[in-house]
JSON list of C-alpha atoms in Angstrom, two decimals:
[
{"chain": "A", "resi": 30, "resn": "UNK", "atom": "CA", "xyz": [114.71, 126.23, 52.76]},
{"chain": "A", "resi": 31, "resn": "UNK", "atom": "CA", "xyz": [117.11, 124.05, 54.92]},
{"chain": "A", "resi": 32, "resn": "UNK", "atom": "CA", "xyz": [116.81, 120.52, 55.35]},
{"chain": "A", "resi": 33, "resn": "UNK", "atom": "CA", "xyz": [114.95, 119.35, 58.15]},
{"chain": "A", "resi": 34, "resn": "UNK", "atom": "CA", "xyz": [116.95, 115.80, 59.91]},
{"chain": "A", "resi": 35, "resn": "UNK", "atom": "CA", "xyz": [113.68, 114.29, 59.77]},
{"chain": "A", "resi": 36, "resn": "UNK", "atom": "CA", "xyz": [113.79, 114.52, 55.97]},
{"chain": "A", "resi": 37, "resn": "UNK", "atom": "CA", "xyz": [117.17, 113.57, 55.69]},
{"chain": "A", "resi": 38, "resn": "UNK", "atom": "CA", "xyz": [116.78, 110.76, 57.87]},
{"chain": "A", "resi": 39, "resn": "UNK", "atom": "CA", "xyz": [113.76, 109.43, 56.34]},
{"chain": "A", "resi": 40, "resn": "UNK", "atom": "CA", "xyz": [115.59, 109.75, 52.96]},
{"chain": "A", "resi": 41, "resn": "UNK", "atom": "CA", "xyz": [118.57, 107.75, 53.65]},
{"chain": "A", "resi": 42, "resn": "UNK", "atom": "CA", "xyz": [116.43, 105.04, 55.57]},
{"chain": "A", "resi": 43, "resn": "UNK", "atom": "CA", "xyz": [114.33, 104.56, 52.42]},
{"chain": "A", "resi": 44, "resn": "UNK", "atom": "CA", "xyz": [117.15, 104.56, 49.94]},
{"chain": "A", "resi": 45, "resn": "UNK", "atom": "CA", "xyz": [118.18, 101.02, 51.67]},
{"chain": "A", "resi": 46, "resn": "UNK", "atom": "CA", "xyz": [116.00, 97.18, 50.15]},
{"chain": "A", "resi": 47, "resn": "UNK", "atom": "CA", "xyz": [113.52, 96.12, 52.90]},
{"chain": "A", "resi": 48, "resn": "UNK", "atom": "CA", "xyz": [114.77, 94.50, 55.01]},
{"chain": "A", "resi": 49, "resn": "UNK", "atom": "CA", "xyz": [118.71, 95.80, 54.90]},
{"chain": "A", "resi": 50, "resn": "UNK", "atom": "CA", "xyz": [118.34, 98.56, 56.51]},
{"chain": "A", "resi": 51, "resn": "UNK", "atom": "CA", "xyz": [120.74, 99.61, 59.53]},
{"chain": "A", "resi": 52, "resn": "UNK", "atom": "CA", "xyz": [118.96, 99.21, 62.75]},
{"chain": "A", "resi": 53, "resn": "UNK", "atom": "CA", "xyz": [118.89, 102.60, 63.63]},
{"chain": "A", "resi": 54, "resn": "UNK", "atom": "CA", "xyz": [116.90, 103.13, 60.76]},
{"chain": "A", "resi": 55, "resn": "UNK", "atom": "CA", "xyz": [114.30, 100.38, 62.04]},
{"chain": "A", "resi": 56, "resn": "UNK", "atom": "CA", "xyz": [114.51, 101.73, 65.60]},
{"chain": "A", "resi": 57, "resn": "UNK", "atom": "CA", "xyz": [114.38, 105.51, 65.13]},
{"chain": "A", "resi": 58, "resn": "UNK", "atom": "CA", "xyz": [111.87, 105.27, 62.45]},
{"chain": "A", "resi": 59, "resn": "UNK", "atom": "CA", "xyz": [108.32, 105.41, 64.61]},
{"chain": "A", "resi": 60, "resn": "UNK", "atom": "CA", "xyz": [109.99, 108.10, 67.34]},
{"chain": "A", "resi": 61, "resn": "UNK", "atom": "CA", "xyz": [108.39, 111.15, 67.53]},
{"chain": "A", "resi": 62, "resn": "UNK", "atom": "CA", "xyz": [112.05, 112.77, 67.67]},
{"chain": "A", "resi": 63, "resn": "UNK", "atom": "CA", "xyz": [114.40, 111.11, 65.40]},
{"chain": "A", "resi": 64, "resn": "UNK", "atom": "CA", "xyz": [117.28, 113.48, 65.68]},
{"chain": "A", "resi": 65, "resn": "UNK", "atom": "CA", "xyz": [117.27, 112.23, 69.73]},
{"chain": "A", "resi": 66, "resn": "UNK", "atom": "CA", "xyz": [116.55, 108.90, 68.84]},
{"chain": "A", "resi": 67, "resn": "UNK", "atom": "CA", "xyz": [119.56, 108.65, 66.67]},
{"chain": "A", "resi": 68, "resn": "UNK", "atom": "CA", "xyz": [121.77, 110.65, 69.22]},
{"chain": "A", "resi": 69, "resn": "UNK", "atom": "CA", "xyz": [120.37, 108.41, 72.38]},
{"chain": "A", "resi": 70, "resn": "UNK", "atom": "CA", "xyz": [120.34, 105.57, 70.37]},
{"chain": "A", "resi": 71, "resn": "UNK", "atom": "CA", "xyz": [116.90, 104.82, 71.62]},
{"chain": "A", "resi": 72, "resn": "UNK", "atom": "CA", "xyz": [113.13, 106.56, 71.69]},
{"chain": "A", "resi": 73, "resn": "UNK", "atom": "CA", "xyz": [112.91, 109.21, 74.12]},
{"chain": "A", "resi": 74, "resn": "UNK", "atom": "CA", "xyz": [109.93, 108.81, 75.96]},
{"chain": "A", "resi": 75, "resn": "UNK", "atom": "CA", "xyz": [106.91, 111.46, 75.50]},
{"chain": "A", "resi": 76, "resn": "UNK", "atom": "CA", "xyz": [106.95, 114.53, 76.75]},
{"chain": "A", "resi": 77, "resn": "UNK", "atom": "CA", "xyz": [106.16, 114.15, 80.70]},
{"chain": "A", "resi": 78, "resn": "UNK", "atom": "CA", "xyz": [105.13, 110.52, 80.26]},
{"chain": "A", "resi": 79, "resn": "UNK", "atom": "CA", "xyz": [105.88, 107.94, 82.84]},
{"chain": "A", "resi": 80, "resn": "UNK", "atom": "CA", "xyz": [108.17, 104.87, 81.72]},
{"chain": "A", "resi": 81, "resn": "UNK", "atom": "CA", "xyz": [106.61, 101.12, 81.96]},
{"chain": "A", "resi": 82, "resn": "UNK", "atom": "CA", "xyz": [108.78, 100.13, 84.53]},
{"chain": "A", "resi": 83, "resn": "UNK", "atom": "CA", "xyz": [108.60, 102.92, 86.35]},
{"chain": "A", "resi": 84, "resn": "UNK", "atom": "CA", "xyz": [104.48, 102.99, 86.77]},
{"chain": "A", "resi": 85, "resn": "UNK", "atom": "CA", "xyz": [104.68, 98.83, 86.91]},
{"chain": "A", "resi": 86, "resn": "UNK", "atom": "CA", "xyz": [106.70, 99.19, 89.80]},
{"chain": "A", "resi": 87, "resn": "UNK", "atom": "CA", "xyz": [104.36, 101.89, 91.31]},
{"chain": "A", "resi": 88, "resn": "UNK", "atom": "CA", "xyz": [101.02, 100.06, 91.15]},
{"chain": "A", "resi": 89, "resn": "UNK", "atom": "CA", "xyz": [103.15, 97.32, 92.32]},
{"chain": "A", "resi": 90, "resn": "UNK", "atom": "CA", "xyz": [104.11, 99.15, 95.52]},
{"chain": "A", "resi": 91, "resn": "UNK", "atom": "CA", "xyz": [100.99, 100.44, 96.34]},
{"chain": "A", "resi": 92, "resn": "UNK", "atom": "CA", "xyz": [99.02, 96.89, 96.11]},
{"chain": "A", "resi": 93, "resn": "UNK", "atom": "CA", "xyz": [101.81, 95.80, 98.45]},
{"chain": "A", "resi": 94, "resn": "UNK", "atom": "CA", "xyz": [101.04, 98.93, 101.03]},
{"chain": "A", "resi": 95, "resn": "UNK", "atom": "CA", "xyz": [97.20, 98.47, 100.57]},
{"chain": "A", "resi": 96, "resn": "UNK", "atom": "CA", "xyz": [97.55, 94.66, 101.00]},
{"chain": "A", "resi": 97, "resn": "UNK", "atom": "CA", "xyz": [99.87, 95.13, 104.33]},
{"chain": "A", "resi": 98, "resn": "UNK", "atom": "CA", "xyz": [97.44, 97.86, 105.78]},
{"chain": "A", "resi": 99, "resn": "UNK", "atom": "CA", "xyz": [94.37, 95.66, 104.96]},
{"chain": "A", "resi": 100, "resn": "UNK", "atom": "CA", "xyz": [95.99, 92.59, 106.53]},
{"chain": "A", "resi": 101, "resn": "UNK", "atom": "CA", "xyz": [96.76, 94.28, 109.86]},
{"chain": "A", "resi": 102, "resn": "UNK", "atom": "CA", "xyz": [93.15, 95.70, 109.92]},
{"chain": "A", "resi": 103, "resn": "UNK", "atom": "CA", "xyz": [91.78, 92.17, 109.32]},
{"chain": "A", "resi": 104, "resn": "UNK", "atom": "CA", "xyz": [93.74, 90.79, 112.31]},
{"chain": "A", "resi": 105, "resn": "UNK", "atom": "CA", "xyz": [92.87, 93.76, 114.59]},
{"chain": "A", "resi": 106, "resn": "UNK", "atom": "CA", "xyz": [89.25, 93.34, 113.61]},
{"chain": "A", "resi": 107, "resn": "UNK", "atom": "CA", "xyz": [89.63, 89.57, 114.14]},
{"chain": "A", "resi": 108, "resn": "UNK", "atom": "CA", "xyz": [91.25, 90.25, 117.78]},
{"chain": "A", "resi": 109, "resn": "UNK", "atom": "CA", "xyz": [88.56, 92.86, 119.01]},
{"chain": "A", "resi": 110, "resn": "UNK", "atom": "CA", "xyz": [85.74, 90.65, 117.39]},
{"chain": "A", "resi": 111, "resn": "UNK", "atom": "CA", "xyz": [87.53, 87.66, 119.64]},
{"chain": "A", "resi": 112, "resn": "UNK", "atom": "CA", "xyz": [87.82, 89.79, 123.05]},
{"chain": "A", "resi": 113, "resn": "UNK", "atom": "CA", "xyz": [83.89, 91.03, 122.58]},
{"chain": "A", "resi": 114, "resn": "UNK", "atom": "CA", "xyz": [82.94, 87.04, 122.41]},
{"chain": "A", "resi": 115, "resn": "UNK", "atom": "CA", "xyz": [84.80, 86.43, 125.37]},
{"chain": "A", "resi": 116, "resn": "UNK", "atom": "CA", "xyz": [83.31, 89.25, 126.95]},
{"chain": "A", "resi": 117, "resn": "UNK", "atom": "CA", "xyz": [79.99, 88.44, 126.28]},
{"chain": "A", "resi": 118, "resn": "UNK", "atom": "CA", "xyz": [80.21, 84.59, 127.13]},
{"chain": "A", "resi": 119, "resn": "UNK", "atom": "CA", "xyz": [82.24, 85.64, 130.29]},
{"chain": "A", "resi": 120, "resn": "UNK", "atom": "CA", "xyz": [79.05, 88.28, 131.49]},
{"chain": "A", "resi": 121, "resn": "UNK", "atom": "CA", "xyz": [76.31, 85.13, 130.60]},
{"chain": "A", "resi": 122, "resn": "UNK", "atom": "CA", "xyz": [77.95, 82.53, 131.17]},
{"chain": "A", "resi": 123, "resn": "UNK", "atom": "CA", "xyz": [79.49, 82.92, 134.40]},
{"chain": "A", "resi": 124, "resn": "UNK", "atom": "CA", "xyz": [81.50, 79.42, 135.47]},
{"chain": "A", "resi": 125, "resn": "UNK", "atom": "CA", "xyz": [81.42, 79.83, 139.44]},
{"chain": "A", "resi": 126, "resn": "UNK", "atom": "CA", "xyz": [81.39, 76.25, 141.48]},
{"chain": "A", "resi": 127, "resn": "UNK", "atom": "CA", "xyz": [78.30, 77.29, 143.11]},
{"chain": "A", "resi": 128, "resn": "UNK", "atom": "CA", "xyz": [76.30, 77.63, 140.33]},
{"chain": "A", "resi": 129, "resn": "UNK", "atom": "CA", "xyz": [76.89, 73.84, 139.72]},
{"chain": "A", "resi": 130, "resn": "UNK", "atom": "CA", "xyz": [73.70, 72.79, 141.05]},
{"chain": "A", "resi": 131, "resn": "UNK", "atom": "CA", "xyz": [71.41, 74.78, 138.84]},
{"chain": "A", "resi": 132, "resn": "UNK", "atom": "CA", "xyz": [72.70, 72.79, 136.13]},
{"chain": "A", "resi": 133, "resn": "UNK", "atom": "CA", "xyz": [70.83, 69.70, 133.49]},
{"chain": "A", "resi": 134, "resn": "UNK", "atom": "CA", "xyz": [73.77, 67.96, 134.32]},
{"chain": "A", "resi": 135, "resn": "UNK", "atom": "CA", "xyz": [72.27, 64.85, 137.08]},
{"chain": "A", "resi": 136, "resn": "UNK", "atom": "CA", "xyz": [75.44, 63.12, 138.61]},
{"chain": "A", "resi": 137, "resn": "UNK", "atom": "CA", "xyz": [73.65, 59.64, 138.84]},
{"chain": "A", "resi": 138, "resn": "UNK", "atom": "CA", "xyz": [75.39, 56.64, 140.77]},
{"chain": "A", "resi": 139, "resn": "UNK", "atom": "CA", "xyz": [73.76, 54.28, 138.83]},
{"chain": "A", "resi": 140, "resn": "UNK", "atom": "CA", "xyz": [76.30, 53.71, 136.50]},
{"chain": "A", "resi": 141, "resn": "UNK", "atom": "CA", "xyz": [79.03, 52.30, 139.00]},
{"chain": "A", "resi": 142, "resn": "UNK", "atom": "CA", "xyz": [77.53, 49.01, 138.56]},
{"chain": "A", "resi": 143, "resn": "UNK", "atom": "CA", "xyz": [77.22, 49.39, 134.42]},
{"chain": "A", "resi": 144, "resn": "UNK", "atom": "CA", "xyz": [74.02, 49.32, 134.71]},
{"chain": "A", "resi": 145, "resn": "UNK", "atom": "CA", "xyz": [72.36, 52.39, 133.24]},
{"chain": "A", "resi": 146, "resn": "UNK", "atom": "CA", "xyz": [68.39, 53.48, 133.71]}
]
């Protein structure tokens, strides 16, 4: 049979000491293609697989989108929670100058003097 380039390759690498090998030899050696390794001069990444960078910068992305959607959500919940309190303190607690008198509040003159009771 013919020679495979995996063979070959795997031959040459190991005729070299440990450690004085070229650094293709080092580089190609754990690639699942070595002929494309050598050719690219880097591992080719697995069939249909996703570089590191590629899915870092993904989940990146969508924490930012999630983050942004969830922060305008919080503020509109914060500004209809806010208009329903002022609603609700507006309907019992109405502030109209004629209601004055049914207030605790006494207005005393006692105290012109500085002398309190």
């Amino acid at each position: 049979g013919a020679l495979e380039f995996a063979t070959v390759f795997k031959a040459i690498c190991a005729g070299f000491l440990t450690g004085t090998e070229p650094a293709i030899c080092q580089k190609c050696s754990t690639c699942r293609d070595e002929h494309k390794c050598v050719v690219e001069g880097r591992c080719a990444s697995s069939d249909g697989a996703v570089s590191t960078s590629t899915f870092a910068s993904t989940i990146f992305s969508l924490c930012l989108f999630f983050g942004c959607v969830g922060l305008i959500q919080w503020k509109r919940a914060q500004a209809q929670m806010r208009d329903q309190v002022k609603g609700i303190l507006a309907e019992y607690m109405p502030l109209d100058e004629d209601k004055i008198d049914s207030t605790a509040i006494v207005d005393d003159d006692d105290d012109i003097d500085g002398q309190f009771t």
